[in-house]
Each structure stands twice: as C-alpha cells, then as structure tokens.
PDB file of C-alpha atoms and ligand atoms in Angstrom:
ATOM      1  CA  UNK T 113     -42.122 164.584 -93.988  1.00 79.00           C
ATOM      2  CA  UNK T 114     -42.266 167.896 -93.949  1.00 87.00           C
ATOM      3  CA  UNK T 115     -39.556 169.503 -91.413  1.00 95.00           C
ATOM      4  CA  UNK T 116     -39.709 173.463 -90.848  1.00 97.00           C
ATOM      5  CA  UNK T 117     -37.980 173.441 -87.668  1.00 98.00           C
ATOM      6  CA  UNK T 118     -34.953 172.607 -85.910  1.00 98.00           C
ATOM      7  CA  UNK T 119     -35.186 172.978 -81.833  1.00 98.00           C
ATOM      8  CA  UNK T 120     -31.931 172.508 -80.804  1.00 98.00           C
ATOM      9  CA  UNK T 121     -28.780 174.193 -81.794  1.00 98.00           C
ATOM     10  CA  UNK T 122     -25.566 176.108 -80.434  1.00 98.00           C
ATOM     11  CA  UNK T 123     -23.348 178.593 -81.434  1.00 98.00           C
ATOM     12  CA  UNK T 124     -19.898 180.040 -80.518  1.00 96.00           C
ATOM     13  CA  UNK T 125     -22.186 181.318 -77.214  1.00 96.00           C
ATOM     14  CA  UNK T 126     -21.707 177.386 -76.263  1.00 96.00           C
ATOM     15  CA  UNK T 127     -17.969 177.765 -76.022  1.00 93.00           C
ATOM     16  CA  UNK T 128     -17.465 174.508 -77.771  1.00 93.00           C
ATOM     17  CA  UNK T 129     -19.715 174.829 -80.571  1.00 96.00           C
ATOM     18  CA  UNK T 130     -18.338 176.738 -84.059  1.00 95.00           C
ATOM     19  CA  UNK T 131     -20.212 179.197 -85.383  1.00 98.00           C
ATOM     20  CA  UNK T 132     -22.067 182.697 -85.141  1.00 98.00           C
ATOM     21  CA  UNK T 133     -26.192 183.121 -84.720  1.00 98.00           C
ATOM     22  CA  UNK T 134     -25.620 184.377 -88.569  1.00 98.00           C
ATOM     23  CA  UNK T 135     -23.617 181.229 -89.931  1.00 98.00           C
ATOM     24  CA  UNK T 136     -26.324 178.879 -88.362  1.00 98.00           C
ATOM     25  CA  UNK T 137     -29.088 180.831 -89.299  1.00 98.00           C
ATOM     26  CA  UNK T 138     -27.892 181.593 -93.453  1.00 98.00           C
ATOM     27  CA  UNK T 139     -27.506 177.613 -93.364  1.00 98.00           C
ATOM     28  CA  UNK T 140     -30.925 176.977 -92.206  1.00 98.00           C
ATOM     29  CA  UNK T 141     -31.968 179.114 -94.972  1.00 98.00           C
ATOM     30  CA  UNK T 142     -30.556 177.116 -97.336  1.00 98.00           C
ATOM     31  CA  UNK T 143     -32.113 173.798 -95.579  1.00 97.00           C
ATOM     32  CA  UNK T 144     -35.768 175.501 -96.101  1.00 97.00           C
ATOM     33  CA  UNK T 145     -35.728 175.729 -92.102  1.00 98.00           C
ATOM     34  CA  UNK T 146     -38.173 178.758 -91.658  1.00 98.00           C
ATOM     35  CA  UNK T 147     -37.800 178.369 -87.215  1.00 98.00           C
ATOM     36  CA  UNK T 148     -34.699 177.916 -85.772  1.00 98.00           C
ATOM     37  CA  UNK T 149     -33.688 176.817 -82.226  1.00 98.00           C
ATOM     38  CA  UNK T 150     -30.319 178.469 -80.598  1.00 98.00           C
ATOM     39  CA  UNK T 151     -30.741 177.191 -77.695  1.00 98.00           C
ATOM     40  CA  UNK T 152     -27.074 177.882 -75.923  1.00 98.00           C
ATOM     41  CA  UNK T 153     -25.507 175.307 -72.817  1.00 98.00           C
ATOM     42  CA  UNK T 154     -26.441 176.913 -69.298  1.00 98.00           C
ATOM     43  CA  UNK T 155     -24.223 178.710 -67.008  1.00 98.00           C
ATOM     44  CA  UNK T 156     -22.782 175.525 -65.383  1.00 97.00           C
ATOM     45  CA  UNK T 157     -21.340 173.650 -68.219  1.00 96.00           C
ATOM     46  CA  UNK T 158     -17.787 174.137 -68.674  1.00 94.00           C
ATOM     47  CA  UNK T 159     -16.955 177.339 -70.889  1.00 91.00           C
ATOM     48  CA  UNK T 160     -20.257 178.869 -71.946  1.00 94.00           C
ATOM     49  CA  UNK T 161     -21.790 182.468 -71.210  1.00 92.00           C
ATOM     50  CA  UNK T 162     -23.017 183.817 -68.028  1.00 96.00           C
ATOM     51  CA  UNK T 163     -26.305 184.315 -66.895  1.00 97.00           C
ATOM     52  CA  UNK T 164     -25.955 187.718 -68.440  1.00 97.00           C
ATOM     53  CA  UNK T 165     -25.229 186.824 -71.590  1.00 97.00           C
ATOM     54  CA  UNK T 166     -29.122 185.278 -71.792  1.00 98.00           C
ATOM     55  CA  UNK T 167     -30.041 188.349 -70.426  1.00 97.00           C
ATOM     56  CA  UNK T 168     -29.357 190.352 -73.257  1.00 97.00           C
ATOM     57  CA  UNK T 169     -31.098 188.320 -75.884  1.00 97.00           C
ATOM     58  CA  UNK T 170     -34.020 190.173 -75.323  1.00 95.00           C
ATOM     59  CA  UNK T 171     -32.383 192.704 -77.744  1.00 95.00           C
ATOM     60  CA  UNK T 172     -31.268 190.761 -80.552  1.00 97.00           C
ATOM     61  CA  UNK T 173     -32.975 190.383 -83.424  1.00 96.00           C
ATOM     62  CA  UNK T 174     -35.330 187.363 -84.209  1.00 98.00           C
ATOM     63  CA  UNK T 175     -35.317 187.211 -87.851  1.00 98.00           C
ATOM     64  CA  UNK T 176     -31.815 186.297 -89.373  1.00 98.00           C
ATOM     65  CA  UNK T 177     -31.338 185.418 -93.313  1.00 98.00           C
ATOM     66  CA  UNK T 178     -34.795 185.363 -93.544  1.00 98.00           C
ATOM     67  CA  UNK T 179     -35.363 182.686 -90.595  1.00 98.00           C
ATOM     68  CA  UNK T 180     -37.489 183.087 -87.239  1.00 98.00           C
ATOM     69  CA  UNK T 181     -35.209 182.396 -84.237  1.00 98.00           C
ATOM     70  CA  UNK T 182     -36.193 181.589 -80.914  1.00 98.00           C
ATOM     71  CA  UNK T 183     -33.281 182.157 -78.823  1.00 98.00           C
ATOM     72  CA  UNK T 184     -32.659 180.348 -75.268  1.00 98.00           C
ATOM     73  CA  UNK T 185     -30.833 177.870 -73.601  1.00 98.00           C
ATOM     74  CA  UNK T 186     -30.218 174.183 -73.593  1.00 98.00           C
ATOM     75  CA  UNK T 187     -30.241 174.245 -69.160  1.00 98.00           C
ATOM     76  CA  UNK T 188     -28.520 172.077 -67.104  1.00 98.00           C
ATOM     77  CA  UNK T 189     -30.414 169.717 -64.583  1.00 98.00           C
ATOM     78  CA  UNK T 190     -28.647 169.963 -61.179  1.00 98.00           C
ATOM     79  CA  UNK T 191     -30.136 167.274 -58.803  1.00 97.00           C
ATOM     80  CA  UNK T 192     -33.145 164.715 -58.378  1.00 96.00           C
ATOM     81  CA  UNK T 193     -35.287 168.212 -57.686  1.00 97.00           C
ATOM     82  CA  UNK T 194     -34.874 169.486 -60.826  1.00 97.00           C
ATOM     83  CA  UNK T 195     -33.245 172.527 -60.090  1.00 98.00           C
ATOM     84  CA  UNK T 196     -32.055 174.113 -63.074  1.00 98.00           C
ATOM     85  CA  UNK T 197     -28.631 176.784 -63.819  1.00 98.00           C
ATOM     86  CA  UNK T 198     -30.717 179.693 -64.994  1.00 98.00           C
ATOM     87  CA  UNK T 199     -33.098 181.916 -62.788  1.00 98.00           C
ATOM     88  CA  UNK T 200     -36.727 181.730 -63.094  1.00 96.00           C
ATOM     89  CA  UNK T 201     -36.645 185.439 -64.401  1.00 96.00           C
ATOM     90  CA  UNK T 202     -34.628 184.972 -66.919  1.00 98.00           C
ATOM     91  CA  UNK T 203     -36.046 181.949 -68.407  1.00 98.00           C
ATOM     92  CA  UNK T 204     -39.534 183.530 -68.337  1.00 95.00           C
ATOM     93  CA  UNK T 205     -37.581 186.397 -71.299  1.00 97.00           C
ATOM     94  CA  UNK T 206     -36.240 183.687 -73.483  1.00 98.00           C
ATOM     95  CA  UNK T 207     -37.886 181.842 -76.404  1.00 98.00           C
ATOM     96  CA  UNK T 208     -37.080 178.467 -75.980  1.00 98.00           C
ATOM     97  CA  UNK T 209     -36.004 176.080 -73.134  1.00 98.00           C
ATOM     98  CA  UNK T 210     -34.464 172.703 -72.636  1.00 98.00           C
ATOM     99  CA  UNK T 211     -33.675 170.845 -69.923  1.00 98.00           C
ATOM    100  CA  UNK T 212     -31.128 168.236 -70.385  1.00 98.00           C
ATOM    101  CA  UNK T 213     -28.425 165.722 -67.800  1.00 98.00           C
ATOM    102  CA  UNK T 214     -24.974 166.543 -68.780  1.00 98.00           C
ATOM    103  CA  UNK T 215     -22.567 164.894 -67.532  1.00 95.00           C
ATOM    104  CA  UNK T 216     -19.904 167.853 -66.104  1.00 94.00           C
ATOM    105  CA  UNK T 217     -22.882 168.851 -64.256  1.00 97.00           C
ATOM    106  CA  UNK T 218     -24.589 165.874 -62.880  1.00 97.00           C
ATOM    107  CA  UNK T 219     -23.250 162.833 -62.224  1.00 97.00           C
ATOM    108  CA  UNK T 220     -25.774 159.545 -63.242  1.00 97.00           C
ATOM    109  CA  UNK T 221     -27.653 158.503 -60.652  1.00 96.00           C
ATOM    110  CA  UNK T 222     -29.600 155.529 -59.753  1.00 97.00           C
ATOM    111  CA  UNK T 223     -32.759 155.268 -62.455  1.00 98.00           C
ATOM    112  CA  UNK T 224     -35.036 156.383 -59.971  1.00 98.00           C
ATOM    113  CA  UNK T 225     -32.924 159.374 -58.931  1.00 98.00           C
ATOM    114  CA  UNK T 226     -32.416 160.009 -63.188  1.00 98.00           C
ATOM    115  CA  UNK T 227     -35.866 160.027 -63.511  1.00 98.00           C
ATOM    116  CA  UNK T 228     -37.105 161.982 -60.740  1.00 98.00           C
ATOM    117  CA  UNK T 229     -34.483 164.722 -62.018  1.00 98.00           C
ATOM    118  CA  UNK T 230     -36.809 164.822 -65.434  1.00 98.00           C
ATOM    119  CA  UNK T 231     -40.086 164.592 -63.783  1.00 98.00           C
ATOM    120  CA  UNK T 232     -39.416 167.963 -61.159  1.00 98.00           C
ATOM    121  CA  UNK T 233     -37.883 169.724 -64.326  1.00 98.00           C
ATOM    122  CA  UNK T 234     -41.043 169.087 -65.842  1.00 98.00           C
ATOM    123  CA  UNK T 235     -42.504 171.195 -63.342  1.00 97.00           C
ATOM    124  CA  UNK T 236     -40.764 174.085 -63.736  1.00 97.00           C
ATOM    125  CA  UNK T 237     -43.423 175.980 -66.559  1.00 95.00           C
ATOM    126  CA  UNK T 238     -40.546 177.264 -68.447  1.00 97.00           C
ATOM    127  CA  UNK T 239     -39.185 174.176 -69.550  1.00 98.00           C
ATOM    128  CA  UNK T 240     -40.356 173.706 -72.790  1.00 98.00           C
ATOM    129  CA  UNK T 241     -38.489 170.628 -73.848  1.00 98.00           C
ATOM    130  CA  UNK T 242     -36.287 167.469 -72.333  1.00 98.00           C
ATOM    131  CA  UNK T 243     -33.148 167.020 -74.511  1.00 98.00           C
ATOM    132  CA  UNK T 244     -31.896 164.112 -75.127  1.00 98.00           C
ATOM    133  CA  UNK T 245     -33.665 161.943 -72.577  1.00 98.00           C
ATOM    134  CA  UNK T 246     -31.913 158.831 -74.403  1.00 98.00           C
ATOM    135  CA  UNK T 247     -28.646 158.807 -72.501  1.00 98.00           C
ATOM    136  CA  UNK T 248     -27.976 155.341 -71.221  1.00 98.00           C
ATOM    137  CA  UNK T 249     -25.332 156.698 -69.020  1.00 98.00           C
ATOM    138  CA  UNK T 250     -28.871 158.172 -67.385  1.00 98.00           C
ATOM    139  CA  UNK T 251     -31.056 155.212 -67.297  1.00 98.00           C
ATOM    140  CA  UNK T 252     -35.093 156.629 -66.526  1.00 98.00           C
ATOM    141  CA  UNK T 253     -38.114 154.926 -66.447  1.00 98.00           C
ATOM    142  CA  UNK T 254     -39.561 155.897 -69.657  1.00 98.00           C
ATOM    143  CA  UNK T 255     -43.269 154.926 -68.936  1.00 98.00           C
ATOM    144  CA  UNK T 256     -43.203 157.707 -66.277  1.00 98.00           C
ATOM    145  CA  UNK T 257     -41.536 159.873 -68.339  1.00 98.00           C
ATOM    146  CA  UNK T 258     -43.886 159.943 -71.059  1.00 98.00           C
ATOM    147  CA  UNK T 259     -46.425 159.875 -69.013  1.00 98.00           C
ATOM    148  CA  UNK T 260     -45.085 162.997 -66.696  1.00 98.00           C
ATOM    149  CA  UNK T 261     -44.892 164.769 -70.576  1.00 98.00           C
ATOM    150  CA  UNK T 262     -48.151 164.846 -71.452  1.00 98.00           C
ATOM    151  CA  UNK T 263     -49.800 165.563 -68.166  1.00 97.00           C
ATOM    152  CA  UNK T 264     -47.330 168.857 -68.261  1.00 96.00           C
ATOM    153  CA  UNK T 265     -47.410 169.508 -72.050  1.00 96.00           C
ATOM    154  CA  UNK T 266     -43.939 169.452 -72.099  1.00 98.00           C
ATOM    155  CA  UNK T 267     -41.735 168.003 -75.228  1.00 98.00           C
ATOM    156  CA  UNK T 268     -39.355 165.401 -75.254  1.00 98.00           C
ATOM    157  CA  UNK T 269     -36.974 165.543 -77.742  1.00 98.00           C
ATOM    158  CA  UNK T 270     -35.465 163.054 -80.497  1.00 98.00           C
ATOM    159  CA  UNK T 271     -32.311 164.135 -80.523  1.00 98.00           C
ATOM    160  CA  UNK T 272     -30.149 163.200 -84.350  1.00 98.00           C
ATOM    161  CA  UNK T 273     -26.794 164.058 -82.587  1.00 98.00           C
ATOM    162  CA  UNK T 274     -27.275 160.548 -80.041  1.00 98.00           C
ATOM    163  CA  UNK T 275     -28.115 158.339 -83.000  1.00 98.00           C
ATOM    164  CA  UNK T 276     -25.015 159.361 -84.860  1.00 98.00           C
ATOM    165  CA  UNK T 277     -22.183 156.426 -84.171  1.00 97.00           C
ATOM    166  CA  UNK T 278     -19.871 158.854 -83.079  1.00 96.00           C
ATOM    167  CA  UNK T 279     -22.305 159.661 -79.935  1.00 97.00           C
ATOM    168  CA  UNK T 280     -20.723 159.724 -76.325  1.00 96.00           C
ATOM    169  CA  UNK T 281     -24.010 158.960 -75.605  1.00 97.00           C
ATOM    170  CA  UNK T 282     -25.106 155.355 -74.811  1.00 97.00           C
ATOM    171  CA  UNK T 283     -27.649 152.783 -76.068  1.00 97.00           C
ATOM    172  CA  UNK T 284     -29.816 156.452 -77.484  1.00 98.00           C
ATOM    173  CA  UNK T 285     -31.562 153.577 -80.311  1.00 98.00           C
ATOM    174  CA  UNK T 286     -33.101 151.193 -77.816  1.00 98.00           C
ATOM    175  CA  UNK T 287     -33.620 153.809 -75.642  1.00 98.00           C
ATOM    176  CA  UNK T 288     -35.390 156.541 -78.300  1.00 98.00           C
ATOM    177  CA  UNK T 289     -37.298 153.280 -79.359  1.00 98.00           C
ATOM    178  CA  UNK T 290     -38.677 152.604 -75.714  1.00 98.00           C
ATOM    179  CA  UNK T 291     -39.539 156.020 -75.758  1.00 98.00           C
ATOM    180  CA  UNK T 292     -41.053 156.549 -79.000  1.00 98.00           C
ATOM    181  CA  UNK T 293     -43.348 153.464 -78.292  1.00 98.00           C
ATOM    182  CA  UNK T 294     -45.019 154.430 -75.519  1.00 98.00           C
ATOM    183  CA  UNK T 295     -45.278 158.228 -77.408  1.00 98.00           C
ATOM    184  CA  UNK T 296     -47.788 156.164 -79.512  1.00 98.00           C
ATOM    185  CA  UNK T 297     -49.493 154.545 -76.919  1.00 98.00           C
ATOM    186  CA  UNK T 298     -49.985 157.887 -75.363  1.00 98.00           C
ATOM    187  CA  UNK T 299     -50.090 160.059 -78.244  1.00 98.00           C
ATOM    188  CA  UNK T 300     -47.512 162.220 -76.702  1.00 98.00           C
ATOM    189  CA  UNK T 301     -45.943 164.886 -79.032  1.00 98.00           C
ATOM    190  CA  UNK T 302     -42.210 165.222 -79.838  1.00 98.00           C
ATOM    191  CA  UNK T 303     -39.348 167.244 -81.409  1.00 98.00           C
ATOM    192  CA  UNK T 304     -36.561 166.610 -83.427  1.00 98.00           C
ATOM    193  CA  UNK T 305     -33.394 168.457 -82.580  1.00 98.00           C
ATOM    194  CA  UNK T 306     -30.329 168.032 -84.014  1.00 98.00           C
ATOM    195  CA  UNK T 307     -27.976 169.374 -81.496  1.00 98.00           C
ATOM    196  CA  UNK T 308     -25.583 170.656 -84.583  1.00 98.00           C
ATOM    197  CA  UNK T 309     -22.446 172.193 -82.740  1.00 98.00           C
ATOM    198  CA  UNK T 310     -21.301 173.487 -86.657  1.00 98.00           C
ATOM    199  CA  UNK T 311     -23.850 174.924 -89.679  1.00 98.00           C
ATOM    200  CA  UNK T 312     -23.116 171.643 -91.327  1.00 98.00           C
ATOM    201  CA  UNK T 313     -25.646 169.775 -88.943  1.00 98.00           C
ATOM    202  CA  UNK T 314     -28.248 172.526 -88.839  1.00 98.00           C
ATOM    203  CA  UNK T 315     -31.217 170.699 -89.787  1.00 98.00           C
ATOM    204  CA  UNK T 316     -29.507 167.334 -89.677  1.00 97.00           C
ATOM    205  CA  UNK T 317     -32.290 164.814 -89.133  1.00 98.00           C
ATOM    206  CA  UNK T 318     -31.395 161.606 -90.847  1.00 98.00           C
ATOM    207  CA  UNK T 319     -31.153 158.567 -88.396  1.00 98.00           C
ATOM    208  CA  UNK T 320     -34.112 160.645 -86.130  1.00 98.00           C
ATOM    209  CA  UNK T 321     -36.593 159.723 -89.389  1.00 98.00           C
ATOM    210  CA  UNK T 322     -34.634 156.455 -89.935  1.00 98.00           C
ATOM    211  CA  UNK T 323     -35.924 155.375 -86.681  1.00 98.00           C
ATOM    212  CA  UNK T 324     -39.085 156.796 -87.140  1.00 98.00           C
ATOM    213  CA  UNK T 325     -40.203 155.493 -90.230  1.00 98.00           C
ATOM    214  CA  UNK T 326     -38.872 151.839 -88.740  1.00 98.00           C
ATOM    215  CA  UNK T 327     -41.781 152.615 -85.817  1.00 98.00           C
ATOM    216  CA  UNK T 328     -44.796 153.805 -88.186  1.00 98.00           C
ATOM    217  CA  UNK T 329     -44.509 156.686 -85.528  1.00 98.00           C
ATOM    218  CA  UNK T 330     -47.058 158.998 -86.668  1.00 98.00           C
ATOM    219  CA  UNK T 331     -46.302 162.292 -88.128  1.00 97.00           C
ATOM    220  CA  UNK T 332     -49.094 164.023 -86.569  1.00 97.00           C
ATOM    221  CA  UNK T 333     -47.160 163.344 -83.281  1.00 98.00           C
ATOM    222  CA  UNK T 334     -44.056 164.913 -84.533  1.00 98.00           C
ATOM    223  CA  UNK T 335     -44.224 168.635 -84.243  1.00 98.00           C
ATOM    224  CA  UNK T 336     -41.205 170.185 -86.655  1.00 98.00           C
ATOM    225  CA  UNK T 337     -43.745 169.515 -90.107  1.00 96.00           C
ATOM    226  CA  UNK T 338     -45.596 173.201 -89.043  1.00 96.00           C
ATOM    227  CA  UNK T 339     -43.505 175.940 -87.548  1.00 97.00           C
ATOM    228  CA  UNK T 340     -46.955 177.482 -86.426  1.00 97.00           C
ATOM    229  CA  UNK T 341     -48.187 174.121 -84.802  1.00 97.00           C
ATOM    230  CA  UNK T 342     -44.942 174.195 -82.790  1.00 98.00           C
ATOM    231  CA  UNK T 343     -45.077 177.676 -81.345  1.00 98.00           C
ATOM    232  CA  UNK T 344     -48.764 177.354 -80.719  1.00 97.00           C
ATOM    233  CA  UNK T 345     -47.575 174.120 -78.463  1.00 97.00           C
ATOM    234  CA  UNK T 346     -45.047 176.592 -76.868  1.00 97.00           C
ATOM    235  CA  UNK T 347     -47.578 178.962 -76.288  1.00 96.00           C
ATOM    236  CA  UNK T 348     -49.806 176.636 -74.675  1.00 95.00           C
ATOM    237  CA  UNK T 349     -47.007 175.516 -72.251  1.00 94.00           C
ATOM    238  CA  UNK T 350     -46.367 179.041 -71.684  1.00 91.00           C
ATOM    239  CA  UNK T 351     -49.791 179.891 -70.424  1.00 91.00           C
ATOM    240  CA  UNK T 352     -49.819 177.389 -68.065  1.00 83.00           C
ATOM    241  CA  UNK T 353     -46.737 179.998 -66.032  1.00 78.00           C
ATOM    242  CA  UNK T 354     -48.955 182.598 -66.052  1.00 71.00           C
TER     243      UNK T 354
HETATM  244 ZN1   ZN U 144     -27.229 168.342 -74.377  1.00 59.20          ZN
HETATM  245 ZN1   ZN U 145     -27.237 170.541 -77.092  1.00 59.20          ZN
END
C-alpha cells in the first residue's frame, strides 16, 4: 500500500514526547512521508503547552525538509458532552484535529457514557479525527460509532502505537477488529496514525497493515495512500463549519 501520510504525531510541544517539529519532519522525509500530522496533547493533559502555544502556529511554517505539515492538536475529551480543552476559535486556525479519551483527563465511564463522549465530539465541526477509539479501558459501542462517523464525515483512526505489545492500552486488536468490520459494512473511511512520541516511529505502521491485510479491509477505505485524497476529506469536513 501506498502510505503518504502520517496523522498523528507529537513533539517536545507534548511535554513527554522527544523531539523538535524539524527532527520529526527530516525523518518523515526519509520515510517518503510527503504530509505530516503534529498534532500536539491539549491543554489539560499533564505537562503540555497552553492554549497559546496553538495560537501561534498560525505563523510557523508548513513545509519542513521538504514535507507538508498540518499542525494541531491531539484534544482531550472532557465529559459524556463532548466538550473538548481547546476553544472553538482556536481550533477553527489549526490544520488538523483529534479528539481522543485520555486517561489523566477523563476517567472511563460506563460504555454508554464512553460512547456518548465520541458521538457529541463528533459534533463539534472541527474535529477532524477520533484517536485511538480502541481503548478497552473505554469500552464504546462500535456500531454507533461507526455509524455516528460517517453521518458526520469524521475519521476514526487506526492507531499503530495501541497494537504495539508495549501499549497501556487494552484489548486495541479485538477492539480495532470490531471496528474495522463494521468500516466495511459501512464503507466508512479511516486513518492510520502512529502516535510516534520519538522520529523513530514517524511513519511507523506495521501491526496497523498487519491487521489490515488479516481483514481484506479495502484500501480504498484507507485514506493515507493519497495525501491529496486526505486533505480533500479534511476540506470537506471543514465546510460543513462554515
Ligand atoms: Zn492519545
Ligand atoms: Zn497521541
């Protein structure tokens, strides 16, 4: 398969995460990644930037080593309503959004509370993506889900970091299977991030087409093979906020 794009990364802007826009970006390079996601932790997990901080990526630069960035944040859900750690202005200025339950932020609830969290995040039209929506410690109703995803064009995300066997994350196979199976049934769209913390897992993408390949999922569903087929998807979600 083809893969262009990675949509999820961090950088030292994450606090815990290792290296500059510059490091991840030269790497992607290398990798033949021509659109890169940098797509930093919001304001409420523990050590990150301030809201200001997102602010001022409206002034930095979009092409790095040769690579397209799209620079925004990897947001916090806050409660069942879907509220979200970054203001509506500011997330209309950046690139690229994902909405994602972390634990320091939100504790799991029951699956109908986990799931109604995803579903009103949805709504918000500057959500682009839902990260990682494979957490066990989160159990969702994944029909819904999917279901709530195509109706609002947004992405859900296969995420390489939860299928490594180091993940803090639980039961992300079953779960991305679930998922992925009724994404055929549907013929709903997703993205593979890899979440790389470090340059060494820009681009990482392994067990994501591991599983893939083991669920014939079609590549015409998966939307990091064209970097122009992706932002034309983000554009379309876009214009729905206008
Ligand atoms: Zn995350
Ligand atoms: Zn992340």
């Amino acid at each position: 398969m083809n893969f262009e794009l990675d949509t999820h990364t961090h950088t030292l802007a994450s606090g815990h995460a290792r290296n500059t826009i510059r490091e991840m970006a030269a790497t992607a390079a290398e990798r033949g990644i021509r659109l890169l996601g940098i797509t930093e932790h919001g304001p409420k997990s523990p050590g990150v930037c301030k809201e200001y901080y997102f602010n001022s990526l409206k002034m930095a630069g979009r092409n790095v080593c040769g690579v397209e960035l799209l620079l925004g944040a990897e947001l916090n859900i806050l409660d069942a309503s879907g509220r979200v750690d970054l203001s509506e202005q500011t997330l209309r200025e950046l690139d690229l959004n994902i909405a994602s339950l972390h634990t320091p932020c939100i504790a799991p609830g029951s699956r109908q509370e986990n799931t109604q969290a995803y579903l009103c995040a949805m709504q918000n039209p500057y959500v682009d993506i839902i990260g990682h929506p494979d957490d066990g410690r989160y159990p969702v109703d994944y029909e819904a889900i999917v279901q709530a995803a195509k109706d609002c064009g947004v992405l859900l995300e296969l995420n390489e970091s939860s299928l490594r066997p180091d993940s803090s994350r639980k039961d992300a196979w079953d779960n991305d299977k679930e998922m992925l199976k009724l994404c055929i049934r549907y013929q709903v769209p997703i993205a593979i991030g890899s979440d790389a913390h470090c340059r060494d897992d820009v681009g990482n993408n392994s067990y994501a087409l591991a599983l893939l390949r083991e669920l014939r999922f079609p590549e015409t569903l998966v939307l990091n093979g064209s970097a122009e087929r992706f932002k034309e998807h983000l554009r379309a979600r876009r214009s729905r906020a206008e």
